[in-house]
Each structure stands twice: as C-alpha cells, then as structure tokens.
Short mmCIF file of C-alpha atoms in Angstrom, two decimals:
data_model
loop_
_atom_site.label_atom_id
_atom_site.label_comp_id
_atom_site.label_asym_id
_atom_site.label_seq_id
_atom_site.Cartn_x
_atom_site.Cartn_y
_atom_site.Cartn_z
CA MET H 6 12.59 14.07 2.06
CA ALA H 7 13.88 11.27 4.05
CA ASN H 8 12.22 10.74 7.63
CA PRO H 9 14.29 8.33 10.03
CA ASN H 10 10.88 7.91 11.59
CA GLU H 11 9.23 6.36 8.83
CA PRO H 12 7.94 2.69 9.82
CA GLU H 13 9.65 1.10 6.66
CA ASN H 14 12.96 1.45 8.26
CA LYS H 15 11.66 -0.16 11.62
CA GLU H 16 10.73 -3.45 12.65
CA LEU H 17 6.66 -3.45 12.88
CA LEU H 18 5.41 -4.34 16.26
CA TYR H 19 2.76 -6.60 17.58
CA LEU H 20 0.49 -5.64 20.70
CA ASP H 21 3.17 -8.02 22.86
CA ASP H 22 5.98 -5.91 21.68
CA LEU H 23 4.66 -2.52 22.62
CA ARG H 24 4.58 -1.20 26.30
CA VAL H 25 2.57 1.57 28.21
CA GLY H 26 4.59 4.78 27.99
CA GLN H 27 6.31 3.99 24.59
CA ARG H 28 6.51 7.22 22.54
CA PHE H 29 6.82 7.98 18.99
CA ILE H 30 7.59 11.08 17.50
CA SER H 31 6.45 11.83 13.69
CA GLY H 32 7.94 13.94 10.68
CA THR H 33 6.58 17.26 10.13
CA HIS H 34 4.21 18.76 7.52
CA LEU H 35 4.00 22.51 6.56
CA ILE H 36 0.52 23.37 6.12
CA ASP H 37 -0.45 26.46 3.92
CA GLU H 38 -3.59 28.65 2.79
CA ALA H 39 -3.87 26.58 -0.57
CA GLN H 40 -3.82 23.29 0.98
CA ILE H 41 -6.38 24.79 4.10
CA LYS H 42 -8.90 26.25 1.24
CA ALA H 43 -8.50 23.00 -1.19
CA PHE H 44 -9.68 20.83 1.63
CA ALA H 45 -12.40 23.12 2.76
CA ARG H 46 -13.95 23.26 -0.57
CA GLN H 47 -14.16 19.52 -0.77
CA PHE H 48 -15.17 18.60 2.86
CA ASP H 49 -15.98 21.92 5.02
CA PRO H 50 -17.33 24.81 3.05
CA GLN H 51 -17.40 27.71 5.75
CA PRO H 52 -16.14 31.19 5.51
CA PHE H 53 -13.30 30.72 8.05
CA HIS H 54 -11.67 27.98 6.18
CA LEU H 55 -12.28 29.34 2.89
CA ASP H 56 -11.46 33.33 2.82
CA ALA H 57 -8.83 34.76 4.89
CA GLU H 58 -11.08 38.23 4.93
CA ALA H 59 -14.17 36.72 5.97
CA ALA H 60 -12.59 34.69 8.33
CA LYS H 61 -11.60 37.88 10.83
CA GLU H 62 -14.78 38.33 11.31
CA THR H 63 -15.66 35.23 12.91
CA LEU H 64 -14.62 33.38 16.08
CA PHE H 65 -11.31 32.21 14.47
CA ALA H 66 -10.50 35.75 13.93
CA GLY H 67 -8.50 34.50 10.91
CA LEU H 68 -8.25 31.80 8.67
CA ALA H 69 -8.03 28.08 10.38
CA ALA H 70 -7.90 24.53 8.85
CA SER H 71 -10.65 22.49 9.06
CA GLY H 72 -10.54 20.64 12.08
CA TRP H 73 -10.94 17.15 10.05
CA HIS H 74 -7.73 18.73 7.49
CA THR H 75 -5.78 18.86 11.21
CA ALA H 76 -7.18 15.24 11.86
CA ALA H 77 -6.00 13.93 8.17
CA ILE H 78 -2.86 15.16 8.23
CA SER H 79 -2.25 14.01 11.86
CA MET H 80 -3.17 10.60 10.44
CA ARG H 81 -0.48 10.71 7.81
CA LEU H 82 1.94 11.72 10.28
CA VAL H 83 0.97 8.88 12.62
CA VAL H 84 0.79 6.40 9.98
CA LYS H 85 4.39 7.03 8.83
CA SER H 86 5.77 7.30 12.74
CA VAL H 87 3.97 4.50 14.73
CA PRO H 88 5.40 1.10 13.24
CA ILE H 89 2.23 -1.11 14.14
CA ARG H 90 2.17 -4.59 12.34
CA GLY H 91 -1.25 -4.58 10.17
CA GLY H 92 -1.10 -0.70 10.15
CA ILE H 93 -3.06 1.92 11.90
CA VAL H 94 -6.50 0.66 12.57
CA GLY H 95 -8.62 3.14 14.37
CA ALA H 96 -11.98 1.49 16.03
CA GLY H 97 -12.68 5.45 17.15
CA GLY H 98 -11.43 7.74 19.63
CA GLU H 99 -11.86 11.11 21.41
CA LEU H 100 -10.61 14.33 19.61
CA THR H 101 -10.20 18.00 20.89
CA TRP H 102 -8.62 20.72 18.82
CA PRO H 103 -7.54 23.02 21.63
CA ALA H 104 -6.22 25.73 19.19
CA PRO H 105 -6.67 26.40 15.49
CA THR H 106 -4.31 25.23 12.68
CA ARG H 107 -3.09 28.10 10.79
CA PRO H 108 -1.83 28.87 7.37
CA GLY H 109 2.16 28.42 7.31
CA ALA H 110 1.90 26.09 10.41
CA THR H 111 4.56 23.33 10.69
CA LEU H 112 2.94 20.22 12.18
CA HIS H 113 4.24 17.16 13.91
CA VAL H 114 2.74 14.19 16.03
CA GLU H 115 3.82 12.92 19.47
CA SER H 116 2.17 9.70 20.23
CA GLU H 117 2.08 7.56 23.49
CA ILE H 118 1.07 4.39 24.24
CA LEU H 119 -1.48 4.76 27.34
CA ASP H 120 -3.04 1.47 27.38
CA LEU H 121 -2.84 -1.95 26.20
CA ARG H 122 -5.42 -4.81 26.26
CA PRO H 123 -5.57 -8.36 24.78
CA SER H 124 -8.78 -9.34 23.31
CA ARG H 125 -11.20 -11.83 25.46
CA SER H 126 -12.67 -13.37 22.14
CA HIS H 127 -10.09 -13.03 19.90
CA PRO H 128 -6.77 -14.15 20.92
CA ASP H 129 -4.75 -13.23 17.76
CA ARG H 130 -5.53 -9.56 18.39
CA GLY H 131 -6.01 -6.63 21.13
CA MET H 132 -6.51 -2.81 21.56
CA ALA H 133 -4.14 -0.45 22.22
CA THR H 134 -5.00 3.18 23.27
CA LEU H 135 -2.77 5.82 21.91
CA ARG H 136 -2.48 9.43 22.65
CA SER H 137 -1.44 11.60 19.60
CA GLU H 138 -0.84 15.31 20.15
CA THR H 139 -0.66 17.23 16.90
CA VAL H 140 1.71 20.30 17.80
CA ASN H 141 2.52 23.30 15.82
CA GLN H 142 6.04 25.05 15.40
CA HIS H 143 5.39 27.16 18.72
CA GLY H 144 4.77 23.90 20.93
CA GLU H 145 1.13 24.70 20.97
CA VAL H 146 -1.22 21.61 20.63
CA VAL H 147 -3.83 21.77 17.95
CA GLN H 148 -5.13 18.38 18.13
CA MET H 149 -5.27 15.58 20.94
CA LEU H 150 -6.48 12.29 19.51
CA ILE H 151 -6.85 9.08 21.98
CA ALA H 152 -7.69 6.51 19.62
CA LYS H 153 -8.39 3.10 20.57
CA LEU H 154 -6.62 0.88 17.92
CA VAL H 155 -6.93 -2.75 16.88
CA VAL H 156 -3.63 -4.40 17.16
CA PRO H 157 -2.48 -8.11 15.89
CA ARG H 158 -0.95 -10.33 18.74
CA ARG H 159 2.12 -12.71 17.99
CA THR H 160 0.39 -16.04 17.73
CA SER H 161 3.35 -18.54 17.12
CA MET M 9 -28.90 18.60 -7.20
CA ALA M 10 -30.98 21.00 -5.20
CA ASN M 11 -31.22 19.62 -1.39
CA PRO M 12 -34.17 20.67 0.46
CA ASN M 13 -31.74 20.44 3.65
CA GLU M 14 -29.33 23.08 2.62
CA PRO M 15 -29.29 25.80 5.37
CA GLU M 16 -29.34 28.52 2.88
CA ASN M 17 -32.77 27.75 2.68
CA LYS M 18 -33.55 28.15 6.47
CA GLU M 19 -33.30 30.66 8.92
CA LEU M 20 -29.63 30.42 10.58
CA LEU M 21 -30.18 29.08 14.23
CA TYR M 22 -28.97 30.78 17.53
CA LEU M 23 -28.65 28.52 20.56
CA ASP M 24 -31.68 30.10 22.16
CA ASP M 25 -33.49 28.68 18.89
CA LEU M 26 -32.43 25.00 19.47
CA ARG M 27 -33.84 22.07 21.59
CA VAL M 28 -32.82 18.99 23.00
CA GLY M 29 -34.36 16.23 20.41
CA GLN M 30 -34.30 18.75 17.24
CA ARG M 31 -33.07 16.43 14.24
CA PHE M 32 -31.69 17.28 10.74
CA ILE M 33 -31.46 15.00 7.84
CA SER M 34 -28.85 15.56 5.49
CA GLY M 35 -28.76 14.85 1.66
CA THR M 36 -26.49 11.86 0.42
CA HIS M 37 -23.07 11.60 -0.81
CA LEU M 38 -22.17 8.40 -3.13
CA ILE M 39 -18.48 7.55 -2.31
CA ASP M 40 -16.65 5.39 -4.91
CA GLU M 41 -13.24 3.91 -5.31
CA ALA M 42 -11.55 6.64 -6.96
CA GLN M 43 -12.48 8.89 -4.17
CA ILE M 44 -11.68 6.38 -1.45
CA LYS M 45 -7.88 5.85 -3.00
CA ALA M 46 -7.47 9.69 -3.64
CA PHE M 47 -7.97 10.40 -0.12
CA ALA M 48 -5.88 7.41 1.19
CA ARG M 49 -3.08 8.60 -1.06
CA GLN M 50 -2.79 12.14 0.41
CA PHE M 51 -3.36 11.21 4.03
CA ASP M 52 -3.86 7.70 5.04
CA PRO M 53 -1.57 5.83 2.87
CA GLN M 54 -2.08 2.14 4.03
CA PRO M 55 -3.14 -1.07 2.06
CA PHE M 56 -6.57 -1.20 2.72
CA HIS M 57 -7.65 1.98 1.75
CA LEU M 58 -5.39 1.61 -1.28
CA ASP M 59 -5.36 -1.45 -3.01
CA ALA M 60 -8.58 -3.69 -3.34
CA GLU M 61 -6.58 -6.91 -3.86
CA ALA M 62 -4.10 -6.36 -0.90
CA ALA M 63 -7.09 -5.44 1.17
CA LYS M 64 -8.63 -8.65 1.18
CA GLU M 65 -6.07 -10.13 3.49
CA THR M 66 -6.76 -7.44 5.64
CA LEU M 67 -9.00 -7.30 8.89
CA PHE M 68 -10.93 -5.12 6.73
CA ALA M 69 -11.09 -8.08 3.94
CA GLY M 70 -11.83 -5.66 1.28
CA LEU M 71 -11.06 -2.08 0.27
CA ALA M 72 -12.67 0.30 2.59
CA ALA M 73 -12.65 4.15 3.21
CA SER M 74 -10.08 5.97 5.85
CA GLY M 75 -12.15 6.58 8.45
CA TRP M 76 -11.08 10.11 8.46
CA HIS M 77 -12.55 10.12 4.78
CA THR M 78 -15.81 9.13 6.19
CA ALA M 79 -15.41 11.79 8.95
CA ALA M 80 -14.44 14.70 6.23
CA ILE M 81 -17.73 13.47 4.12
CA SER M 82 -20.00 13.72 7.06
CA MET M 83 -18.60 17.00 7.93
CA ARG M 84 -19.75 18.28 4.43
CA LEU M 85 -23.00 16.81 5.10
CA VAL M 86 -23.37 18.21 8.40
CA VAL M 87 -22.17 21.96 6.99
CA LYS M 88 -25.20 21.66 4.48
CA SER M 89 -27.92 20.27 6.84
CA VAL M 90 -27.61 21.54 10.27
CA PRO M 91 -28.20 25.44 9.98
CA ILE M 92 -26.53 27.01 12.82
CA ARG M 93 -25.27 30.79 12.85
CA GLY M 94 -22.05 31.04 12.74
CA GLY M 95 -21.40 27.82 11.11
CA ILE M 96 -20.48 24.35 12.63
CA VAL M 97 -17.42 25.02 15.00
CA GLY M 98 -16.18 22.06 16.52
CA ALA M 99 -14.54 22.00 20.09
CA GLY M 100 -13.84 18.37 19.74
CA GLY M 101 -16.28 15.03 20.12
CA GLU M 102 -16.11 11.34 20.69
CA LEU M 103 -15.92 9.24 17.33
CA THR M 104 -16.18 5.55 16.75
CA TRP M 105 -16.31 3.72 13.26
CA PRO M 106 -18.78 0.86 13.83
CA ALA M 107 -18.55 -0.58 10.28
CA PRO M 108 -16.62 0.04 7.26
CA THR M 109 -17.38 2.55 4.44
CA ARG M 110 -17.21 0.63 1.15
CA PRO M 111 -16.94 1.74 -2.36
CA GLY M 112 -20.75 2.39 -3.85
CA ALA M 113 -21.79 3.38 -0.39
CA THR M 114 -24.29 6.11 -0.50
CA LEU M 115 -24.07 7.63 2.76
CA HIS M 116 -26.21 10.59 4.82
CA VAL M 117 -26.10 11.64 8.12
CA GLU M 118 -29.00 11.89 10.72
CA SER M 119 -27.99 14.55 13.64
CA GLU M 120 -29.88 15.24 16.55
CA ILE M 121 -29.15 17.78 19.67
CA LEU M 122 -28.09 16.01 22.86
CA ASP M 123 -27.85 18.83 25.07
CA LEU M 124 -27.43 23.02 25.05
CA ARG M 125 -25.77 25.04 27.61
CA PRO M 126 -25.10 28.37 27.62
CA SER M 127 -21.23 29.72 28.66
CA ARG M 128 -20.99 31.05 32.18
CA SER M 129 -17.80 33.53 30.57
CA HIS M 130 -19.23 34.14 27.60
CA PRO M 131 -22.78 35.57 27.34
CA ASP M 132 -22.67 35.94 23.77
CA ARG M 133 -22.33 31.91 23.29
CA GLY M 134 -22.94 28.45 24.37
CA MET M 135 -22.02 24.61 24.03
CA ALA M 136 -24.40 22.35 21.92
CA THR M 137 -23.71 18.58 22.23
CA LEU M 138 -24.83 17.15 18.52
CA ARG M 139 -24.77 13.56 17.88
CA SER M 140 -24.22 12.77 14.38
CA GLU M 141 -24.86 9.52 12.97
CA THR M 142 -23.59 8.54 9.12
CA VAL M 143 -25.65 5.73 7.59
CA ASN M 144 -25.05 4.07 4.30
CA GLN M 145 -27.61 2.76 2.03
CA HIS M 146 -28.10 -0.62 4.05
CA GLY M 147 -28.83 1.54 7.13
CA GLU M 148 -25.60 0.49 8.89
CA VAL M 149 -24.12 3.14 10.97
CA VAL M 150 -20.28 3.78 9.53
CA GLN M 151 -19.73 6.62 12.03
CA MET M 152 -21.07 7.96 15.11
CA LEU M 153 -19.77 11.29 16.15
CA ILE M 154 -20.97 13.34 19.35
CA ALA M 155 -19.47 16.58 18.94
CA LYS M 156 -19.49 19.72 21.28
CA LEU M 157 -20.23 22.75 18.99
CA VAL M 158 -19.55 26.56 19.87
CA VAL M 159 -23.05 28.31 19.18
CA PRO M 160 -23.56 31.94 19.37
CA ARG M 161 -26.48 33.18 21.45
CA ARG M 162 -28.98 36.25 20.91
CA THR M 163 -27.82 39.21 22.31
CA SER M 164 -30.48 41.66 21.36
#
C-alpha cells in the first residue's frame, strides 16, 4: 500500500534542516495474534505473549504483544516516516509502555523533535532528541520512546 | 543445549525474595548475518542492517544489527536467566547501545537488581529496577538496559 509519508517521497533532512517542534506522522500497522505469537516464540517466550487462555490469569488479563515487538513495529513506522539523511541511528533512549498492544490493534507513530544539539567534537554531525508515541486505534498511547539520534550536518 | 541458568531449574522469586545487588548471568546467543538481515527486513529496513557493502559507507562502517534486534535477543536471554514469579513484565526503561552488534557476535546478558520498591497502592506487587548489560565475546557492552519490572509479592 502506498504511504504518503514514506521518506522516499521527501527530501532527506540534515540536522540543520530540522527544527524543535517539527512533527512526523507515520503510516499504520495492523498487528494480529499470529504476529504476536511468532515474535514471542522467537524473542519473548512468556505465557501472556504466547497463549490467550493462559494470559487471562496474568497481570495482562489477556494476550498482549511483547513490548519489544511494539518497539520493533514502531521502529519500522519511524524509519518510513521520519526522513533523516543517513537514516534513523539511535544511541539510546527512554522507553515506556503505558498500555498493552492487543491483537487487532492498528498502530501508528507520532514523532516530534524535542531538542537539537550540534556535536562539539564532530562538526559533521549532531544529536536530535525525538519523542515517538505509538498510538492504537482508540487513541491510547501503547509506547512512548524519547530517543537520541545521531544526525549528519551540512558540511558544504 | 541445556542451560544451568534456565529459570525452569530454579525456584521462581517474589519481590520479597530478591535483594539489591543480586546478579543473574544468562546463557549465550550467537548472532549471524542471516538473522541480522531477517530482523531488519521485517522491522528496521535500513542499509547498515541489510547490506554489508552499503554499510561500509555509513556511520556503522560495516553491517550491524538493529538495536531493537539486540534488545529482543537480550530479552530472550533475560527471560531464561532471571527467575521472577509472574515472568519478566517491564513497564519501561532506559536503553543505550554503546557499541554495535556485529555478525558472528556471541552475546550474553549480565543482570543485577538495583532497587526494590513495594507498591503503596497494590500490596500484592512492587517494582524492581534491573540493570541488564548485553556483552559480546570481546567483553564489550553492546546494550545497557535499566528496566522497571512489575514483580508480585508474597501475600500469604
């Protein structure tokens, strides 16, 4: 499906082109039970991610995606919606999962530049702080990530 | 391969059983180029995770795993080495990737309890702060995660 937010359709931005407050809205991803279980089998094999019946008796009170699955899907949505030159290169970040991702959820990511900081030691790059909220079809935030990204500067 | 650190072989611990400074060492995971590319195609389709030749010209100077792939492998290693009753349920955390994960790396995770805090509103649970360092075969830390985990309390 064509996504008008794909960075292929946009100019790729240097640190110098970004501004604090700038926002990027991703396309969507529909997650289902098969995806949740496949990811969990490979990376997070716990009953509340693998077995809908067993999950009822847990803190999640029903099947939920691994938080790392939500993070991985969110990354794909960010890669395709935030047009930074050199790509999305994270040094790290702060991550919270305020609500579970359930089977049947349609997720999208709303990203906003919070801070921009040229490097002192490397004049060809800098650090952007990007807040990315992953939101489901009910408007609930299922993940908030505040990431530090390495972004190239114009050197001409 | 049998792993002596599998929680199946241990008593599962309540918050009351944990102590600050307690450490858990995981088994190992060998990551290869095929795994790196498969994860990247699905979740993080960028040249430095997909194409060894193209990756040479990027900040990574060679093929590197997605940080979210390192995170997902680390989660599997933690699930199998940290024997908490109710499983590993994260509310969020702080994540850094100090060095890239390269093809051929053998990863393990060293976890340590940093803080334990009973809940005021829910007497049946509390929050544990767990630092998990993902280390490669050269002793380099490729990921540090300081996670907040929801842990059940003994209620007898």
